[in-house]
CSV table of C-alpha atoms and ligand atoms in Angstrom, one decimal:
chain,number,residue,atom,x,y,z
A,914,UNK,CA,-4.2,7.4,-6.6
A,915,UNK,CA,-2.3,8.3,-3.5
A,916,UNK,CA,1.0,7.4,-1.8
A,917,UNK,CA,1.2,7.3,1.9
A,918,UNK,CA,4.4,7.1,3.9
A,919,UNK,CA,3.9,5.4,7.2
A,920,UNK,CA,7.1,6.9,8.5
A,921,UNK,CA,5.6,10.4,8.6
A,922,UNK,CA,2.1,9.4,9.6
A,923,UNK,CA,1.2,9.9,13.3
A,924,UNK,CA,-0.5,6.5,13.6
A,925,UNK,CA,-4.0,5.1,13.8
A,926,UNK,CA,-6.6,7.1,11.9
A,927,UNK,CA,-9.2,7.0,14.7
A,928,UNK,CA,-9.2,10.2,16.8
A,929,UNK,CA,-8.8,10.6,19.7
A,930,UNK,CA,-6.5,7.6,20.3
A,931,UNK,CA,-4.9,7.6,23.7
A,932,UNK,CA,-1.1,8.0,23.7
A,933,UNK,CA,1.1,5.0,23.2
A,934,UNK,CA,1.9,3.3,26.5
A,935,UNK,CA,5.1,4.6,28.1
A,936,UNK,CA,7.8,1.9,28.0
A,937,UNK,CA,9.5,1.1,31.3
A,938,UNK,CA,12.3,3.6,32.1
A,939,UNK,CA,15.5,2.4,30.5
A,940,UNK,CA,13.8,-0.1,28.2
A,941,UNK,CA,14.6,0.8,24.7
A,942,UNK,CA,12.0,-0.5,22.2
A,943,UNK,CA,12.2,-0.8,18.4
A,944,UNK,CA,11.4,2.4,16.7
A,945,UNK,CA,8.1,1.2,15.1
A,946,UNK,CA,6.5,0.6,18.6
A,947,UNK,CA,6.4,4.4,18.9
A,948,UNK,CA,3.6,4.4,16.3
A,949,UNK,CA,1.5,1.8,18.2
A,950,UNK,CA,-1.9,3.0,19.5
A,951,UNK,CA,-4.6,0.9,21.1
A,952,UNK,CA,-6.9,-0.2,18.4
A,953,UNK,CA,-10.5,1.0,18.3
A,954,UNK,CA,-11.7,-2.4,19.2
A,955,UNK,CA,-9.5,-2.5,22.3
A,956,UNK,CA,-10.9,1.0,23.2
A,957,UNK,CA,-14.5,-0.2,22.7
A,958,UNK,CA,-13.9,-3.3,24.8
A,959,UNK,CA,-12.6,-1.2,27.6
A,960,UNK,CA,-15.9,0.7,27.9
A,961,UNK,CA,-18.3,-2.1,27.1
A,962,UNK,CA,-19.4,-3.6,30.4
A,963,UNK,CA,-23.1,-3.7,29.7
A,964,UNK,CA,-24.7,-7.2,29.7
A,965,UNK,CA,-27.5,-6.1,27.3
A,966,UNK,CA,-25.1,-4.5,24.8
A,967,UNK,CA,-25.9,-5.7,21.2
A,968,UNK,CA,-22.6,-5.9,19.4
A,969,UNK,CA,-22.3,-5.8,15.7
A,970,UNK,CA,-18.6,-4.8,16.2
A,971,UNK,CA,-16.5,-7.9,16.2
A,972,UNK,CA,-16.4,-10.3,13.2
A,973,UNK,CA,-17.1,-13.3,15.4
A,974,UNK,CA,-18.8,-16.5,14.2
A,975,UNK,CA,-22.0,-17.6,16.0
A,976,UNK,CA,-20.9,-19.8,18.9
A,977,UNK,CA,-24.2,-21.8,18.9
A,978,UNK,CA,-23.2,-23.0,15.4
A,979,UNK,CA,-19.9,-24.5,16.4
A,980,UNK,CA,-19.9,-28.2,15.6
A,981,UNK,CA,-19.2,-29.0,19.3
A,982,UNK,CA,-20.4,-32.7,19.3
A,983,UNK,CA,-18.4,-33.6,16.2
A,984,UNK,CA,-15.3,-31.8,17.4
A,985,UNK,CA,-15.6,-33.5,20.9
A,986,UNK,CA,-15.8,-36.9,19.3
A,987,UNK,CA,-12.8,-36.1,17.0
A,988,UNK,CA,-10.7,-34.8,19.9
A,989,UNK,CA,-11.5,-37.9,22.0
A,990,UNK,CA,-10.5,-40.2,19.1
A,991,UNK,CA,-7.3,-38.2,18.5
A,992,UNK,CA,-6.2,-38.1,22.2
A,993,UNK,CA,-7.0,-41.8,22.9
A,994,UNK,CA,-5.6,-43.0,19.6
A,995,UNK,CA,-2.2,-41.4,19.4
A,996,UNK,CA,-0.2,-39.6,22.1
A,997,UNK,CA,2.0,-38.2,19.2
A,998,UNK,CA,-0.8,-35.7,18.7
A,999,UNK,CA,0.6,-33.8,21.7
A,1000,UNK,CA,4.2,-34.0,20.5
A,1001,UNK,CA,6.3,-31.5,18.6
A,1002,UNK,CA,5.4,-32.3,15.0
A,1003,UNK,CA,5.6,-30.7,11.5
A,1004,UNK,CA,2.4,-29.8,9.6
A,1005,UNK,CA,0.0,-32.8,9.6
A,1006,UNK,CA,0.1,-34.3,6.1
A,1007,UNK,CA,-3.4,-35.7,6.0
A,1008,UNK,CA,-4.8,-32.2,6.7
A,1009,UNK,CA,-2.8,-30.8,3.8
A,1010,UNK,CA,-4.5,-33.4,1.6
A,1011,UNK,CA,-7.8,-32.3,3.0
A,1012,UNK,CA,-7.0,-28.7,2.3
A,1013,UNK,CA,-6.1,-29.7,-1.3
A,1014,UNK,CA,-9.6,-31.2,-1.6
A,1015,UNK,CA,-11.2,-28.1,-0.1
A,1016,UNK,CA,-9.3,-25.9,-2.6
A,1017,UNK,CA,-10.5,-28.1,-5.4
A,1018,UNK,CA,-14.1,-27.2,-4.4
A,1019,UNK,CA,-13.1,-23.6,-4.6
A,1020,UNK,CA,-11.9,-24.2,-8.1
A,1021,UNK,CA,-8.2,-24.2,-7.2
A,1022,UNK,CA,-5.8,-27.0,-8.3
A,1023,UNK,CA,-2.8,-27.5,-6.0
A,1024,UNK,CA,-0.8,-30.3,-4.4
A,1025,UNK,CA,0.1,-30.9,-0.7
A,1026,UNK,CA,3.7,-29.8,-1.3
A,1027,UNK,CA,2.3,-26.3,-2.3
A,1028,UNK,CA,0.4,-26.1,1.1
A,1029,UNK,CA,1.8,-24.7,4.3
A,1030,UNK,CA,-0.4,-25.1,7.3
A,1031,UNK,CA,-0.4,-22.0,9.5
A,1032,UNK,CA,-1.7,-20.7,12.8
A,1033,UNK,CA,-4.7,-19.4,11.0
A,1034,UNK,CA,-4.9,-16.7,8.3
A,1035,UNK,CA,-3.4,-14.0,10.6
A,1036,UNK,CA,-0.1,-15.9,10.8
A,1037,UNK,CA,-0.2,-16.7,7.1
A,1038,UNK,CA,-0.3,-12.9,6.4
A,1039,UNK,CA,2.5,-12.3,8.8
A,1040,UNK,CA,4.7,-15.0,7.2
A,1041,UNK,CA,4.0,-13.8,3.7
A,1042,UNK,CA,4.9,-10.2,4.8
A,1043,UNK,CA,8.0,-11.6,6.5
A,1044,UNK,CA,9.3,-13.3,3.3
A,1045,UNK,CA,8.2,-10.6,0.8
A,1046,UNK,CA,8.6,-7.2,2.5
A,1047,UNK,CA,11.8,-5.4,3.4
A,1048,UNK,CA,11.7,-2.8,6.1
A,1049,UNK,CA,10.6,0.5,4.5
A,1050,UNK,CA,9.4,-1.5,1.4
A,1051,UNK,CA,6.2,-0.8,-0.6
A,1052,UNK,CA,2.8,-2.5,-0.3
A,1053,UNK,CA,-0.2,-1.9,-2.5
A,1054,UNK,CA,-3.6,-2.3,-0.8
A,1055,UNK,CA,-6.9,-0.6,-0.5
A,1056,UNK,CA,-7.5,2.6,1.5
A,1057,UNK,CA,-9.9,0.6,3.8
A,1058,UNK,CA,-8.3,-2.6,4.9
A,1059,UNK,CA,-8.6,-5.4,7.4
A,1060,UNK,CA,-7.2,-4.1,10.7
A,1061,UNK,CA,-5.1,-7.2,11.3
A,1062,UNK,CA,-3.4,-6.5,8.0
A,1063,UNK,CA,-2.4,-3.1,9.2
A,1064,UNK,CA,-0.9,-4.7,12.3
A,1065,UNK,CA,1.0,-7.2,10.2
A,1066,UNK,CA,2.8,-4.6,8.1
A,1067,UNK,CA,3.2,-1.8,10.7
A,1068,UNK,CA,6.6,-3.0,12.0
A,1069,UNK,CA,8.0,-2.7,8.5
A,1070,UNK,CA,7.0,1.0,8.4
A,1071,UNK,CA,6.1,0.5,4.8
A,1072,UNK,CA,5.3,3.0,2.1
A,1073,UNK,CA,1.7,2.3,1.1
A,1074,UNK,CA,0.2,2.7,-2.3
A,1075,UNK,CA,-3.5,3.0,-1.4
A,1076,UNK,CA,-6.3,2.5,-4.0
A,1077,UNK,CA,-10.0,2.9,-3.6
A,1078,UNK,CA,-12.8,0.3,-3.6
A,1079,UNK,CA,-16.2,0.1,-5.3
A,1080,UNK,CA,-18.8,-1.4,-3.0
A,1081,UNK,CA,-20.2,-3.5,-5.8
A,1082,UNK,CA,-17.2,-4.6,-7.8
A,1083,UNK,CA,-14.3,-4.4,-5.3
A,1084,UNK,CA,-10.8,-3.0,-5.6
A,1085,UNK,CA,-10.1,-0.2,-8.1
A,1086,UNK,CA,-8.0,-2.2,-10.5
A,1087,UNK,CA,-7.6,0.8,-12.8
A,1088,UNK,CA,-5.7,2.5,-10.0
A,1089,UNK,CA,-3.6,-0.6,-9.5
A,1090,UNK,CA,-2.8,-0.6,-13.2
A,1091,UNK,CA,-1.8,3.1,-13.1
A,1092,UNK,CA,0.6,2.5,-10.2
A,1093,UNK,CA,2.2,-0.5,-12.0
A,1094,UNK,CA,2.4,1.3,-15.3
A,1095,UNK,CA,4.0,4.3,-13.6
A,1096,UNK,CA,6.8,1.9,-12.6
A,1097,UNK,CA,5.9,1.1,-9.0
A,1098,UNK,CA,6.9,-2.4,-8.0
A,1099,UNK,CA,5.4,-3.1,-4.6
A,1100,UNK,CA,6.5,-6.1,-2.6
A,1101,UNK,CA,3.0,-7.4,-3.0
A,1102,UNK,CA,-0.6,-6.4,-3.6
A,1103,UNK,CA,-3.0,-7.3,-0.7
A,1104,UNK,CA,-6.5,-8.3,-1.7
A,1105,UNK,CA,-9.5,-9.8,0.1
A,1106,UNK,CA,-11.3,-11.2,-2.9
A,1107,UNK,CA,-14.5,-12.3,-1.3
A,1108,UNK,CA,-16.4,-11.0,1.7
A,1109,UNK,CA,-14.1,-8.1,2.1
A,1110,UNK,CA,-13.3,-6.9,5.6
A,1111,UNK,CA,-14.5,-4.2,6.3
A,1112,UNK,CA,-16.4,-3.5,3.0
A,1113,UNK,CA,-18.4,-6.7,2.6
A,1114,UNK,CA,-17.9,-6.7,-1.2
A,1115,UNK,CA,-16.4,-9.2,-3.6
A,1116,UNK,CA,-14.2,-8.6,-6.6
A,1117,UNK,CA,-16.1,-8.9,-9.9
A,1118,UNK,CA,-15.0,-11.7,-12.3
A,1119,UNK,CA,-13.7,-9.1,-14.8
A,1120,UNK,CA,-11.6,-7.4,-12.1
A,1121,UNK,CA,-10.2,-10.8,-11.0
A,1122,UNK,CA,-9.0,-11.6,-14.5
A,1123,UNK,CA,-7.5,-8.1,-14.9
A,1124,UNK,CA,-5.7,-8.1,-11.5
A,1125,UNK,CA,-4.0,-11.4,-12.0
A,1126,UNK,CA,-3.1,-10.4,-15.6
A,1127,UNK,CA,-1.5,-7.2,-14.2
A,1128,UNK,CA,0.3,-9.1,-11.5
A,1129,UNK,CA,1.8,-11.6,-13.9
A,1130,UNK,CA,2.7,-8.9,-16.5
A,1131,UNK,CA,4.5,-6.7,-13.9
A,1132,UNK,CA,5.8,-9.6,-11.9
A,1133,UNK,CA,4.2,-8.4,-8.6
A,1134,UNK,CA,2.8,-11.1,-6.3
A,1135,UNK,CA,-0.8,-10.8,-5.0
A,1136,UNK,CA,-1.5,-11.9,-1.5
A,1137,UNK,CA,-5.1,-13.2,-1.7
A,1138,UNK,CA,-6.7,-13.3,1.7
A,1139,UNK,CA,-9.7,-15.7,1.3
A,1140,UNK,CA,-10.6,-15.9,5.0
A,1141,UNK,CA,-14.3,-15.7,4.1
A,1142,UNK,CA,-14.2,-17.6,0.8
A,1143,UNK,CA,-16.1,-20.7,2.0
A,1144,UNK,CA,-18.9,-18.5,3.5
A,1145,UNK,CA,-20.7,-17.8,0.3
A,1146,UNK,CA,-24.4,-17.1,-0.1
A,1147,UNK,CA,-24.6,-17.0,-3.8
A,1148,UNK,CA,-22.8,-18.9,-6.6
A,1149,UNK,CA,-19.2,-18.3,-5.8
A,1150,UNK,CA,-16.6,-17.0,-8.3
A,1151,UNK,CA,-13.3,-18.8,-8.3
A,1152,UNK,CA,-10.5,-17.1,-6.3
A,1153,UNK,CA,-7.6,-15.4,-7.9
A,1154,UNK,CA,-5.4,-18.5,-7.3
A,1155,UNK,CA,-7.7,-20.4,-9.7
A,1156,UNK,CA,-6.6,-18.0,-12.4
A,1157,UNK,CA,-2.8,-17.9,-11.7
A,1158,UNK,CA,-0.7,-20.4,-9.8
A,1159,UNK,CA,2.5,-18.4,-9.9
A,1160,UNK,CA,1.9,-14.8,-8.8
A,1161,UNK,CA,-1.0,-15.4,-6.5
A,1162,UNK,CA,-0.2,-16.4,-2.9
A,1163,UNK,CA,-3.4,-17.7,-1.4
A,1164,UNK,CA,-4.4,-17.6,2.3
A,1165,UNK,CA,-7.2,-19.7,3.6
A,1166,UNK,CA,-8.7,-20.3,7.1
A,1167,UNK,CA,-10.9,-22.6,9.1
A,1168,UNK,CA,-11.7,-19.8,11.6
A,1169,UNK,CA,-14.9,-18.6,10.1
A,1170,UNK,CA,-16.3,-22.1,9.2
A,1171,UNK,CA,-15.0,-24.3,12.0
A,1172,UNK,CA,-13.7,-22.4,15.0
A,1173,UNK,CA,-11.3,-19.5,15.4
A,1174,UNK,CA,-9.7,-20.9,18.5
A,1175,UNK,CA,-8.3,-23.8,16.5
A,1176,UNK,CA,-6.0,-21.3,14.9
A,1177,UNK,CA,-5.9,-23.2,11.6
A,1178,UNK,CA,-5.2,-21.8,8.2
A,1179,UNK,CA,-3.0,-22.3,5.2
A,1180,UNK,CA,-1.0,-20.8,2.4
A,1181,UNK,CA,-1.0,-22.1,-1.1
A,1182,UNK,CA,2.2,-21.0,-2.8
A,1183,UNK,CA,4.6,-22.1,-5.5
A,1184,UNK,CA,6.3,-25.2,-4.2
A,1185,UNK,CA,9.8,-23.6,-3.9
A,1186,UNK,CA,8.5,-20.9,-1.6
A,1187,UNK,CA,6.9,-23.3,0.9
A,1188,UNK,CA,10.2,-24.3,2.6
A,1189,UNK,CA,11.1,-20.6,2.9
A,1190,UNK,CA,7.7,-19.9,4.5
A,1191,UNK,CA,8.3,-23.0,6.7
A,1192,UNK,CA,11.5,-21.5,8.0
A,1193,UNK,CA,9.7,-18.3,8.8
A,1194,UNK,CA,7.1,-20.3,10.6
A,1195,UNK,CA,9.7,-22.2,12.6
A,1196,UNK,CA,11.0,-18.9,13.8
A,1197,UNK,CA,7.5,-17.9,14.9
A,1198,UNK,CA,6.2,-21.0,16.6
A,1199,UNK,CA,8.4,-24.1,15.7
A,1200,UNK,CA,5.7,-25.1,13.2
A,1201,UNK,CA,3.4,-26.3,15.9
A,1202,UNK,CA,-0.3,-26.8,16.2
A,1203,UNK,CA,-0.3,-30.6,16.1
A,1204,UNK,CA,-3.3,-31.1,18.3
A,1205,UNK,CA,-5.8,-28.8,16.6
A,1206,UNK,CA,-4.5,-29.9,13.1
A,1207,UNK,CA,-5.2,-33.5,14.0
A,1208,UNK,CA,-8.6,-32.8,15.6
A,1209,UNK,CA,-9.6,-30.8,12.5
A,1210,UNK,CA,-8.4,-33.5,10.2
A,1211,UNK,CA,-10.3,-36.2,12.2
A,1212,UNK,CA,-13.4,-34.0,12.1
A,1213,UNK,CA,-13.1,-33.5,8.3
A,1214,UNK,CA,-12.6,-37.3,7.8
A,1215,UNK,CA,-15.7,-38.0,9.8
A,1216,UNK,CA,-17.7,-36.5,6.9
A,1217,UNK,CA,-19.7,-34.0,8.9
A,1218,UNK,CA,-18.1,-30.8,7.5
A,1219,UNK,CA,-20.3,-30.3,4.3
A,1220,UNK,CA,-23.5,-30.5,6.3
A,1221,UNK,CA,-22.1,-28.2,9.0
A,1222,UNK,CA,-21.0,-25.6,6.4
A,1223,UNK,CA,-24.4,-25.7,4.7
A,1224,UNK,CA,-26.1,-25.0,8.0
A,1225,UNK,CA,-23.8,-22.1,8.8
A,1226,UNK,CA,-24.3,-20.6,5.4
A,1227,UNK,CA,-28.0,-20.9,5.6
A,1228,UNK,CA,-28.2,-19.3,9.0
A,1229,UNK,CA,-25.8,-16.5,8.2
A,1230,UNK,CA,-27.7,-15.8,5.0
A,1231,UNK,CA,-30.9,-15.4,7.0
A,1232,UNK,CA,-29.1,-13.0,9.4
A,1233,UNK,CA,-27.6,-11.1,6.5
A,1234,UNK,CA,-31.0,-10.6,4.8
A,1235,UNK,CA,-32.6,-9.6,8.1
A,1236,UNK,CA,-29.9,-7.0,8.7
A,1237,UNK,CA,-30.1,-5.6,5.2
A,1238,UNK,CA,-33.9,-5.2,5.5
A,1239,UNK,CA,-33.4,-3.4,8.8
A,1240,UNK,CA,-30.7,-1.1,7.4
A,1241,UNK,CA,-33.3,0.0,4.8
A,1242,UNK,CA,-36.0,0.4,7.4
A,1243,UNK,CA,-34.1,2.0,10.3
A,1244,UNK,CA,-31.2,4.0,8.9
A,1245,UNK,CA,-31.4,7.5,7.5
A,1246,UNK,CA,-32.3,8.3,3.9
A,1247,UNK,CA,-29.2,8.6,1.8
A,1248,UNK,CA,-27.4,5.7,3.5
A,1249,UNK,CA,-25.4,3.4,1.2
A,1250,UNK,CA,-24.4,-0.1,2.0
A,1251,UNK,CA,-22.9,-3.2,0.6
A,1252,UNK,CA,-24.8,-6.4,-0.1
A,1253,UNK,CA,-22.3,-9.1,0.8
A,1254,UNK,CA,-22.3,-12.3,-1.3
A,1255,UNK,CA,-19.8,-13.7,1.2
A,1256,UNK,CA,-18.6,-13.4,4.7
A,1257,UNK,CA,-20.1,-11.7,7.8
A,1258,UNK,CA,-19.8,-8.0,7.3
A,1259,UNK,CA,-21.8,-5.1,5.9
A,1260,UNK,CA,-20.3,-1.7,5.2
A,1261,UNK,CA,-22.7,1.2,5.9
A,1262,UNK,CA,-22.0,4.7,4.6
A,1263,UNK,CA,-24.2,7.2,6.4
A,1264,UNK,CA,-24.9,10.7,5.0
A,1265,UNK,CA,-21.8,13.0,5.4
A,1266,UNK,CA,-23.2,14.9,8.4
A,1267,UNK,CA,-22.5,11.8,10.6
A,1268,UNK,CA,-19.1,11.2,12.2
A,1269,UNK,CA,-19.3,7.5,13.3
A,1270,UNK,CA,-16.2,7.6,15.6
A,1271,UNK,CA,-17.6,10.6,17.5
A,1272,UNK,CA,-21.0,8.8,17.7
A,1273,UNK,CA,-19.7,5.5,19.0
A,1274,UNK,CA,-19.9,6.4,22.7
A,1275,UNK,CA,-23.5,7.5,22.4
A,1276,UNK,CA,-24.4,4.3,20.5
A,1277,UNK,CA,-22.7,2.2,23.2
A,1278,UNK,CA,-24.7,4.0,25.9
A,1279,UNK,CA,-27.8,3.2,23.9
A,1280,UNK,CA,-26.7,-0.4,23.9
A,1281,UNK,CA,-25.4,-1.0,20.4
A,1282,UNK,CA,-21.8,-1.3,19.1
A,1283,UNK,CA,-20.3,-1.1,15.7
A,1284,UNK,CA,-16.8,-0.4,14.4
A,1285,UNK,CA,-16.4,3.2,13.0
A,1286,UNK,CA,-15.2,3.1,9.4
A,1287,UNK,CA,-12.2,5.3,10.0
A,1288,UNK,CA,-10.6,2.5,12.1
A,1289,UNK,CA,-9.9,0.6,8.8
A,1290,UNK,CA,-8.3,3.5,6.9
A,1291,UNK,CA,-4.6,3.1,6.2
A,1292,UNK,CA,-2.6,5.9,7.8
A,1293,UNK,CA,-3.0,9.2,6.0
A,1294,UNK,CA,-6.4,8.3,4.5
A,1295,UNK,CA,-9.5,10.0,5.7
A,1296,UNK,CA,-11.8,7.3,4.2
A,1297,UNK,CA,-14.6,5.9,6.3
A,1298,UNK,CA,-15.4,8.9,8.6
A,1299,UNK,CA,-19.2,8.6,8.1
A,1300,UNK,CA,-19.2,4.8,7.8
A,1301,UNK,CA,-19.5,1.9,10.0
A,1302,UNK,CA,-18.9,-1.9,9.8
A,1303,UNK,CA,-21.7,-4.1,11.0
A,1304,UNK,CA,-21.3,-7.8,11.6
A,1305,UNK,CA,-24.3,-10.1,11.0
A,1306,UNK,CA,-23.0,-13.5,11.9
A,1307,UNK,CA,-22.6,-13.2,15.7
A,1308,UNK,CA,-26.0,-12.0,17.0
A,1309,UNK,CA,-29.2,-14.1,16.8
A,1310,UNK,CA,-32.1,-12.6,14.9
A,1311,UNK,CA,-33.9,-11.1,17.9
A,1312,UNK,CA,-30.7,-9.3,18.9
A,1313,UNK,CA,-30.2,-8.1,15.4
A,1314,UNK,CA,-33.8,-6.6,15.5
A,1315,UNK,CA,-33.2,-4.9,18.8
A,1316,UNK,CA,-29.7,-3.7,18.0
A,1317,UNK,CA,-30.8,-2.2,14.6
A,1318,UNK,CA,-33.8,-0.5,16.3
A,1319,UNK,CA,-31.4,1.1,18.9
A,1320,UNK,CA,-29.0,2.2,16.1
A,1321,UNK,CA,-31.9,3.7,14.1
A,1322,UNK,CA,-33.0,5.7,17.2
A,1323,UNK,CA,-29.5,7.0,17.9
A,1324,UNK,CA,-29.1,8.2,14.3
A,1325,UNK,CA,-32.5,9.8,14.2
A,1326,UNK,CA,-31.8,11.7,17.5
A,1327,UNK,CA,-28.3,12.8,16.5
A,1328,UNK,CA,-28.7,13.4,12.8
B,1687,PLP,C1,-9.9,-10.5,6.1
B,1687,PLP,C2,-9.4,-11.3,7.2
B,1687,PLP,N1,-8.2,-11.9,7.1
B,1687,PLP,C3,-7.7,-12.6,8.1
B,1687,PLP,C4,-8.3,-12.8,9.3
B,1687,PLP,C5,-7.7,-13.6,10.4
B,1687,PLP,O1,-8.4,-14.8,10.6
B,1687,PLP,P1,-7.8,-16.0,11.3
B,1687,PLP,O2,-8.7,-16.3,12.5
B,1687,PLP,O3,-7.9,-17.1,10.3
B,1687,PLP,O4,-6.4,-15.7,11.7
B,1687,PLP,C6,-9.6,-12.1,9.5
B,1687,PLP,C7,-10.3,-12.2,10.8
B,1687,PLP,O5,-11.3,-11.7,11.0
B,1687,PLP,C8,-10.1,-11.4,8.4
B,1687,PLP,O6,-11.3,-10.7,8.5
């Protein structure tokens, strides 16, 4: 187990990051902004002008699968039916009830008053950090984490307790136990239970039970990020929140299954925490997103969502299987990779002679993009140097074939 102090770490783990932008003369910024570096994704976007680039980099849904007709009809009905949809409004109650029904399908029992609608999962994570974490406080998470989570906590300059992850069974719960039994009391444990970003793994049922048992015993909340929970390709296991309704603060999202631009997600929390989170949300955006909340609710009420979701799952599963086959066929001997049961991401660990950050520019020139593994490492960790994260949801099958052939060539020529 390792302890990393963000205060003393120089910043992003991906070399060579350009220096932080110089603030205007005379403008005095908060101290944490001195650690800000452009993310690897911003750097990649800045040199990706090629029209024929195949990108496995960003975790985007397939745009051709967006339920455009159903959403257009729902938007029309909402706009014509009630101009209040464009008004300042608190969270739309019917949508909370629909979220409760969706949660029941995930095996979670909750009530509308335990639900806070948020500006998607990203804001949910920000609000939870805002109410749980003091500046300089401690967070327990994995060494390789969702980049957006690093951005959520960086302004708190936290002390990070980083634990490893097994590609088949998820977070190292033994290491979590050692930290807690050694007396550590982090503000929260961050966990992506299913379809882990970037690792593509899911937490095993046994580890789920142990993690919530540890959280409850040591009175440490778990922030469960379930952004990919509904995108399952095998029989799903219930999320942590199904096992504990006190210590697990659950985050859900419509981004991956409806449309990210709706910016719609939710938190399921103990009832008494919801008004506190609501105040934090008011401070962020006056608790607003009335229009997309109403359109999503209207769309869900129209009954088309289950069929849409089944179609998305089927197509993504096809793309996942195609990419897994091509990883076996095209990538060097000794490559390890995850087989995701959920989500949109595969983690690929190449033999140690490869440095995927150094290789990225060559790969982009050859017309294929990925995210180097080191971009996901918490500050101070060297994890992910020979690894890459590949997305399988965005590209259509012919592009997946072409992109994987290019990647295979680059690795053969440089390995
Ligand atoms: C693990 C994880 N959590 C949260 C998010 C943020 O999603 P949203 O669009 O719901 O804000 C993402 C987005 O890719 C993600 O991968």
